[in-house]
Amino acid sequence: MAGVRSPDTASILSHSPSSRPSTFTGGRGPAYTLDTFSSQDFIVKDFIETLTDGAIPARRSGTASTRQAFDPKPLIRTFEHTLARLHTLSEDLETRESELSGSVRRAETQHNSNIKSREQELERAIDGFHRLERTLDGDGDTGGNAAMHIGERLEELDRQRQRAQDAKFVLQCWLEVSERGDLSALDDVRRMGGGEGKVRCALIARQLLNISQRLDPVTNGTPQTNDVHLSKGVDGNHDDTDLPNGGFRSKARGGHQPREIIEKFLEMLEKDLLKSFDDFYRRQNFDGMRECAVALRDFSDGSSVISLFVNQHQFFIDRAQLVTEDLATDTEAWDRLADPDTEPPGVEPSLQSLIDEVKVVCQEESFIIKRAFPFHEEVLARFLQRVFQQSIQQKLEIVLNKADSVSSLAFLRSLQASRSYIAALVEDLKAHGLTEHPEPASSVTAAVLDQQLDELFVPYFTGSSYIEREKRNLGELFEGLLFKYQIYHSRRRKMQPSSYLGQLAARGNEYISNAREAYTKRLDTADLPARQKAMLLRIAGLHERDHAGAGGQKEIDVTDEDGKLSLPFTKRMLKWLAEGVGRGLELAGGGNETPREVRELLHLLVANVGEIYLETALDAMGDAAAVAEGAKTTEPDLNYLFWLKGAISVLHLTLTTIRMLLLPLAASNLSIRRDLEKYTTTFTDRAESKIDLILHRTLDASLAWSTRLLSQQRKTDFRPRDDTNLQLDHLQTTTCAALCAFLSRVHSSASASLLGSGSGLEAFSLELAIGLRSLLLQHFKSFPVSLTGALVVSKDITNLEVLTEIAGLFVISPEALRERLRGFGAVGGLVGMERGELRGFVVRREDAGSVGVQAALSVL
């Protein structure tokens, strides 16, 4: 602003501003500095207005004539003064700027000089490091090897010095304890040395004890002659005085026993260390715990400190008060556990809660054990043993005892669920790693966990105890399910049958004869739990009142349905068996005993499903077939064939279970595998032979009744009177119609029982057709046939669909007959017949004596 001049005031600005008086008060302009212009609130317009307002005095009011004219001089003087002041400030600012610029240049020069100096120092340090490195890497007695040898020698000397000092201190302590009965020097080390001092104190005390044992005359076999006289206090008692601050001093008079003094000192030291360890544990001072643990390692290999840590753990204290707590009272869960037809509910809730808590506690405590014990694997092993052998084992026994009081199946399912859940706990702990976290657990810890898991369940798998429980459980379930079935077939032997299954069942078996008595006696035993008794009654289809009636020798109501084979029953029994096999594999782990256990279960399966269930039904069907075979006056009842398909399905399911489930599990033992295959083959042959016997008796019965129907053929059926008005629709004889109807019923029964059994239906039909063919061939040789009757014969044979070619021998003309006989053997219906057999049919023609027929016979 100093360089801005108004044209109107040029002459005025040429004069010095100080030579003109100011119009402001005091004769000078407004005061301002550089700070006035450096403020953020500075505005040029406001600054000019301030100057102007200060230069012009306030105008007086009045008329226009009295007002003074405008006087510019105050403004000129104010602006002149301001311009002069601004010029002065500008010069001051330039001076300050020059000074600051010079300071900056000097500072930059000094900074660059410092940087160069530091770079030179760094280079010298790096060069010195490289020279040292090259010196250490040099060969010979100089350089690195020399430094290493010197270091080793210094370390050896330091060790020798330390051993010498330790030996000196041990001798000093020995002299004190042997001469004065005093261990004050050693006790000072204990009190003043901290954790390391306590460790050193324990080591020295052990050395003193070894010295005393070697020098003790009693230990060496020399009798002790000097009695120990402990110094007495003022009260006359033996004085085993403690040093200040918990020190220990034992004095003797007339003789000393250093060994006893040292042992007491060690005992006191151990208690002191255990107390310190406990205090550190409560304060979670892991470093202090570790120092105490190291010192206590020499006391019984650290068993005392390990026991202290484990026994005082809050988990065992809290759980010890809950050992006898009641189990879950969920009746529905226990009922599901005892019901073989429902899925088990899983592990018992209180045991599950305990195992979940054990998982968390072990993971948390392993962190403390790792930090507090240098020998952490031993401590962790003891901790895990205590957890499994006390907490888990006690709860497991309570759960299994409760399950055993419910039923055998409840016990087995609880055993399986418990072991599965505890095994999952073991695997989770291994994967977590515990003291090795986040790495997997060490081999030692993994072996401890596996051992604890095995020891928990050893009592339940000793010898054959487990498989005997499985057999008893399955036996009870099978007997319950087949109870009414056995009662039904037992009664069929004593009364007139009302259906095929009870027809003259003369051959009973030893399993059925005493079924009701054995089963009801078992239900009446006092050892049978109430829930198991109710479950067995339900499976048997009985009520409590029925059981009470059975006990009173009241007859149990059974129906024909109770005596029939049922595929749902078979599937239930096989499902129970499969559950038992799967449970055994999971619990036993597929060990060496598995083939023997499979043998027991296979024998149980064959005895119940095979012999009691399947073969009993086959025997009943065989007896019914024998009755049908012996029928003389009435058509044989073949309804039993409708149930043969069920028997074949039961056999198929049983054999599939044996071959797919049981036999592969015995593969590890070849001798047992061969025995089981032989046993299965014997059972299969026995069942198939009974099925074959039923089918053969059915064939014999069918052919016997067919023979009886054919015997009812009249002699005149094929020689009708010439005046008889025959219609093609009514040419079939009554005998043929009856035989066709009977054979249709046989075919329907056979198809219902053998359809889907492979070639069984085809073989049965073929045997029946061959037998019927023989009967018909013989039958048509016995009746004379007229020319009109030949149509009747042709109709009968066509309906039977067995020997359609035979009909042609009665119907065709003599010339055609000669051509037909000449081509003997080329026609399907005549294949396999002897020539003499064909003559027997031709001679039954009414015109057999004619020249044309005799000429045809000459061909034969």
PDB file of C-alpha atoms in Angstrom, residues 23 90 140-141 184 214 451 470 556 579 607 613 619 646 663 681 721 735 758 799 810 831 858:
ATOM      1  CA  THR A  23      -6.015  15.543  13.706  1.00  0.00           C
ATOM      2  CA  SER A  90       7.680  -3.239   5.277  1.00  0.00           C
ATOM      3  CA  GLY A 140      43.962 -71.830  12.822  1.00  0.00           C
ATOM      4  CA  ASP A 141      44.469 -70.805  16.400  1.00  0.00           C
ATOM      5  CA  SER A 184      21.893 -72.292  59.736  1.00  0.00           C
ATOM      6  CA  ARG A 214      27.571 -93.395  53.891  1.00  0.00           C
ATOM      7  CA  GLN A 451      -5.376 -96.514  28.454  1.00  0.00           C
ATOM      8  CA  GLU A 470     -26.133-109.796  24.138  1.00  0.00           C
ATOM      9  CA  ILE A 556     -53.898-117.749  26.438  1.00  0.00           C
ATOM     10  CA  GLU A 579     -28.152-103.715  16.220  1.00  0.00           C
ATOM     11  CA  ALA A 607     -32.001-121.544  16.574  1.00  0.00           C
ATOM     12  CA  TYR A 613     -39.803-119.909  13.420  1.00  0.00           C
ATOM     13  CA  ASP A 619     -43.080-128.797   9.245  1.00  0.00           C
ATOM     14  CA  GLY A 646     -43.500-116.335   3.022  1.00  0.00           C
ATOM     15  CA  LEU A 663     -19.777-114.520   7.869  1.00  0.00           C
ATOM     16  CA  THR A 681     -25.055-125.030   4.723  1.00  0.00           C
ATOM     17  CA  ARG A 721     -74.843-142.143 -30.189  1.00  0.00           C
ATOM     18  CA  THR A 735     -64.129-135.245 -16.551  1.00  0.00           C
ATOM     19  CA  GLY A 758     -36.113-118.364  -9.649  1.00  0.00           C
ATOM     20  CA  ASN A 799     -58.394-128.078 -23.494  1.00  0.00           C
ATOM     21  CA  PHE A 810     -58.489-140.129 -33.894  1.00  0.00           C
ATOM     22  CA  VAL A 831     -41.527-136.694 -29.773  1.00  0.00           C
ATOM     23  CA  SER A 858     -48.193-151.325 -41.378  1.00  0.00           C
TER      24      SER A 858
END
